[in-house]
């Protein structure tokens, strides 16, 4: 079935087609380019891409090429000796496993606790206790870990949590405030009528959350998970102060050894840095696409 668009008064069919084509052409051309903003964005991109390029080239160079003073030259020939030495010096599989364990506990714990808390606050906002709890969590955002470092080190030692599990627990606690803020804002956009219809059908509060609300939180859960993973994976201060056993340190802490013991082995140092940050870059790229897809699907539904 073909639907014909009615013509405007005084416009022929050919003129109407030309007008539509002209409008489409103008839309594709867009407005005038904002060159100051473009230049700033290009400079910001270069500030990330140039160090990344240097890291890649230095990691694949030999020791002689790494100290020749030309960091921007391509490796000739390519060498993986730096990766082999960094793998052995850092005991990479063990450190990688510890970092993955800490990051996984942080992501799962943050998503679950923050979603529980945000659901309770968003659906009981008219009660004073829940509003005060929300403001209390927001106030905690202004307390960074270095301010509370001494007390946290003391408490984790007394509770025998001076290990990766204690680090993951603290990561969850320090990510909770910002994550609750994001979840609460997202929950306010979900109509309460959906939950009321489920309760009429006999669903309990737990069933409403797990079967109805939590699946709708998938886009925001991915966003919270990205922030929690990056904060946990790249953290240096907290694991270095909390974990008492050097054999259970995470990758960022082990990178410190290359700034002291192996400061002249640039290829080994940059190879270790590249291996440590590669998982974070991969996870960010993959999950960022998933977040955008989830937001689009939610909008269509």
XYZ file of C-alpha atoms in Angstrom:
301
model
C 0.000 0.000 0.000
C 1.380 3.398 -1.015
C 0.705 6.495 1.059
C 0.785 9.769 -0.814
C 1.688 12.932 1.037
C -0.763 15.779 0.276
C 0.740 18.714 -1.546
C 0.847 22.162 -0.060
C -1.478 24.751 -1.681
C 0.093 26.314 -4.728
C 2.796 23.666 -5.056
C 3.108 21.234 -7.933
C 4.272 17.673 -7.460
C 7.642 18.369 -9.096
C 8.151 21.497 -7.006
C 7.317 19.604 -3.855
C 9.924 16.920 -4.623
C 12.560 19.559 -5.314
C 11.706 21.322 -2.049
C 12.069 18.095 -0.088
C 15.408 17.343 -1.786
C 16.640 20.830 -0.971
C 15.644 20.420 2.669
C 17.449 17.090 2.874
C 20.582 18.551 1.320
C 20.545 21.442 3.771
C 20.096 19.014 6.677
C 23.087 16.940 5.556
C 25.271 20.004 5.293
C 24.364 21.104 8.820
C 25.370 24.363 10.391
C 28.671 26.210 10.391
C 31.577 24.335 11.997
C 32.625 25.584 15.427
C 36.378 25.735 14.862
C 37.456 26.793 18.395
C 35.659 23.806 19.907
C 37.030 21.540 17.176
C 40.599 22.649 17.889
C 40.149 22.058 21.624
C 38.728 18.581 21.002
C 41.603 17.734 18.652
C 44.144 18.840 21.256
C 42.398 16.765 23.910
C 42.437 13.748 21.610
C 46.141 14.231 20.873
C 46.910 14.415 24.587
C 45.641 10.825 24.817
C 46.713 9.416 21.453
C 50.324 10.666 21.529
C 51.220 9.033 24.891
C 49.439 5.880 23.766
C 51.480 5.847 20.562
C 54.717 6.270 22.524
C 53.710 3.442 24.848
C 53.034 1.106 21.925
C 56.270 1.897 20.095
C 58.472 1.745 23.202
C 56.970 -1.561 24.314
C 57.973 -3.297 21.065
C 61.512 -1.910 20.928
C 64.722 -3.543 22.041
C 66.690 -2.169 24.975
C 69.107 -0.384 22.639
C 66.328 1.238 20.634
C 64.480 2.308 23.785
C 67.415 4.402 25.030
C 68.407 6.011 21.731
C 66.447 9.170 22.624
C 63.875 8.909 19.810
C 60.620 7.866 21.430
C 58.493 8.531 18.325
C 60.412 6.247 15.968
C 58.899 2.926 15.001
C 60.567 -0.211 16.363
C 62.956 -1.751 13.837
C 62.845 -4.653 14.257
C 59.833 -5.412 16.425
C 60.777 -7.144 19.652
C 58.682 -8.828 22.361
C 61.562 -9.217 24.802
C 60.112 -6.424 26.944
C 56.833 -8.308 27.334
C 58.642 -11.531 28.234
C 60.729 -9.830 30.919
C 57.762 -7.876 32.294
C 55.687 -11.083 32.417
C 58.333 -12.781 34.534
C 59.274 -9.831 36.754
C 55.727 -8.980 37.793
C 54.458 -12.573 37.880
C 51.761 -11.228 35.584
C 49.260 -14.153 35.754
C 49.059 -13.956 39.551
C 48.832 -10.154 39.678
C 46.314 -10.168 36.827
C 44.163 -12.702 38.677
C 44.203 -10.579 41.848
C 43.218 -7.461 39.899
C 40.398 -9.313 38.128
C 39.111 -10.685 41.439
C 39.089 -7.261 43.082
C 37.453 -5.616 40.053
C 34.800 -8.335 39.721
C 33.780 -8.110 43.381
C 33.716 -4.324 43.110
C 31.509 -4.277 40.002
C 29.012 -6.875 41.225
C 28.855 -5.474 44.749
C 28.451 -1.896 43.559
C 25.649 -2.705 41.118
C 23.694 -4.809 43.609
C 24.041 -2.565 46.669
C 23.543 0.674 44.747
C 20.463 -0.615 42.922
C 18.930 -1.905 46.184
C 19.560 1.400 47.922
C 18.376 3.542 45.030
C 15.167 1.527 44.641
C 14.326 1.971 48.328
C 15.091 5.701 48.239
C 13.301 6.452 44.957
C 10.097 4.643 45.978
C 10.040 6.084 49.510
C 11.108 9.634 48.778
C 8.181 11.073 50.719
C 9.596 9.589 53.945
C 12.098 11.731 55.785
C 14.467 8.898 56.718
C 15.026 7.887 53.088
C 15.572 11.468 51.969
C 18.139 12.000 54.710
C 19.831 8.756 53.767
C 20.168 9.987 50.200
C 21.680 13.282 51.322
C 24.014 11.416 53.664
C 25.297 9.334 50.766
C 25.759 12.444 48.649
C 27.809 14.035 51.436
C 30.078 10.988 51.453
C 31.139 11.847 47.893
C 33.162 14.742 49.294
C 35.327 12.433 51.441
C 38.129 10.977 49.301
C 40.073 7.939 50.446
C 43.332 9.776 51.304
C 41.432 11.740 53.959
C 40.247 8.506 55.594
C 43.285 6.399 54.745
C 44.709 6.098 58.265
C 41.421 5.038 59.855
C 40.645 2.587 57.033
C 44.053 0.950 57.316
C 43.559 0.550 61.071
C 40.042 -0.844 60.753
C 40.875 -3.321 57.998
C 43.835 -4.562 60.019
C 41.681 -5.134 63.117
C 39.023 -6.915 61.019
C 41.664 -9.051 59.221
C 40.645 -7.529 55.900
C 44.140 -6.385 54.923
C 43.863 -8.413 51.710
C 42.271 -8.121 48.246
C 38.803 -8.794 49.681
C 39.161 -5.827 52.005
C 40.295 -3.677 49.085
C 37.252 -4.746 47.043
C 34.946 -3.991 49.993
C 36.349 -0.479 50.321
C 36.043 0.043 46.572
C 32.348 -0.813 46.799
C 31.839 1.561 49.709
C 33.560 4.481 47.995
C 31.668 3.873 44.736
C 28.299 3.578 46.461
C 27.463 7.291 46.719
C 27.931 8.152 43.053
C 26.271 4.920 41.912
C 23.205 5.517 44.086
C 22.922 8.998 42.595
C 22.895 7.571 39.062
C 20.448 4.765 39.859
C 18.069 7.083 41.726
C 17.908 9.514 38.818
C 17.250 6.636 36.404
C 14.573 5.058 38.608
C 12.603 8.293 38.682
C 12.121 7.971 34.922
C 10.485 4.528 35.286
C 6.707 4.861 35.715
C 5.473 3.665 39.101
C 2.348 2.306 37.372
C 4.396 -0.638 36.114
C 5.157 -1.693 39.678
C 1.588 -1.097 40.801
C 0.250 -3.380 38.068
C 2.690 -6.094 39.136
C 1.613 -5.767 42.779
C -2.030 -6.064 41.733
C -1.122 -9.386 40.114
C 0.246 -10.556 43.468
C 3.978 -9.839 43.100
C 5.959 -9.109 46.249
C 8.499 -6.301 46.592
C 11.358 -8.656 45.833
C 9.628 -10.032 42.757
C 8.842 -6.530 41.528
C 12.487 -5.545 41.828
C 14.097 -8.641 40.328
C 11.584 -9.390 37.570
C 10.540 -5.884 36.577
C 12.772 -3.090 37.847
C 16.240 -4.636 37.742
C 16.001 -5.677 34.048
C 14.984 -2.107 33.200
C 18.121 -0.875 34.986
C 20.406 -2.696 32.539
C 21.687 0.455 30.746
C 22.446 2.236 34.013
C 23.916 -0.941 35.510
C 26.358 -1.070 32.622
C 27.301 2.564 33.182
C 27.813 2.021 36.912
C 29.798 -1.121 36.160
C 32.121 0.789 33.823
C 32.871 3.437 36.447
C 33.357 0.829 39.171
C 35.659 -1.313 37.032
C 37.861 1.567 35.918
C 38.126 2.961 39.445
C 39.031 -0.442 40.859
C 41.411 -1.528 38.110
C 43.401 1.719 38.039
C 43.517 2.313 41.793
C 46.998 2.453 43.297
C 46.687 4.129 46.691
C 44.132 1.852 48.329
C 45.691 -1.557 47.490
C 49.172 -0.325 48.368
C 48.011 0.784 51.841
C 45.479 -1.934 52.669
C 47.064 -5.158 51.347
C 49.794 -6.343 53.722
C 51.035 -9.289 51.653
C 53.197 -8.124 48.694
C 52.342 -11.337 46.843
C 48.661 -10.301 46.721
C 49.139 -6.843 45.266
C 47.295 -5.678 42.162
C 48.859 -4.715 38.843
C 48.999 -0.915 39.391
C 50.981 -1.420 42.594
C 53.439 -3.765 40.927
C 54.098 -1.171 38.226
C 55.821 0.944 40.867
C 58.832 -1.372 40.796
C 59.670 -0.269 37.254
C 60.075 3.331 38.415
C 62.777 2.319 40.910
C 64.542 -0.951 40.053
C 64.175 -0.879 36.270
C 64.084 2.823 35.483
C 66.513 2.412 32.534
C 64.749 -0.549 30.911
C 62.196 1.561 29.114
C 60.998 -1.210 26.825
C 60.300 -3.496 29.799
C 58.563 -0.709 31.699
C 56.315 0.331 28.817
C 55.525 -3.300 28.010
C 54.375 -3.807 31.586
C 52.302 -0.612 31.468
C 50.672 -1.718 28.223
C 49.771 -5.142 29.616
C 48.267 -3.531 32.706
C 46.085 -0.984 30.903
C 45.048 -3.153 27.936
C 42.226 -4.956 29.826
C 40.760 -1.649 31.000
C 40.779 -0.240 27.467
C 39.169 -3.386 26.029
C 36.470 -3.551 28.709
C 35.664 0.129 28.277
C 35.291 -0.136 24.499
C 33.130 -3.260 24.651
C 30.836 -2.118 27.452
C 30.479 1.388 26.037
C 28.887 -0.047 22.905
C 26.601 -2.213 25.027
C 25.488 0.784 27.073
C 24.536 2.746 23.962
C 22.623 -0.246 22.591
C 20.781 -0.667 25.882
C 19.763 2.972 26.004
C 18.440 2.798 22.436
C 16.444 -0.379 23.092
C 14.933 1.147 26.209
C 13.869 4.229 24.279
C 12.197 2.139 21.557
C 10.313 0.001 24.061
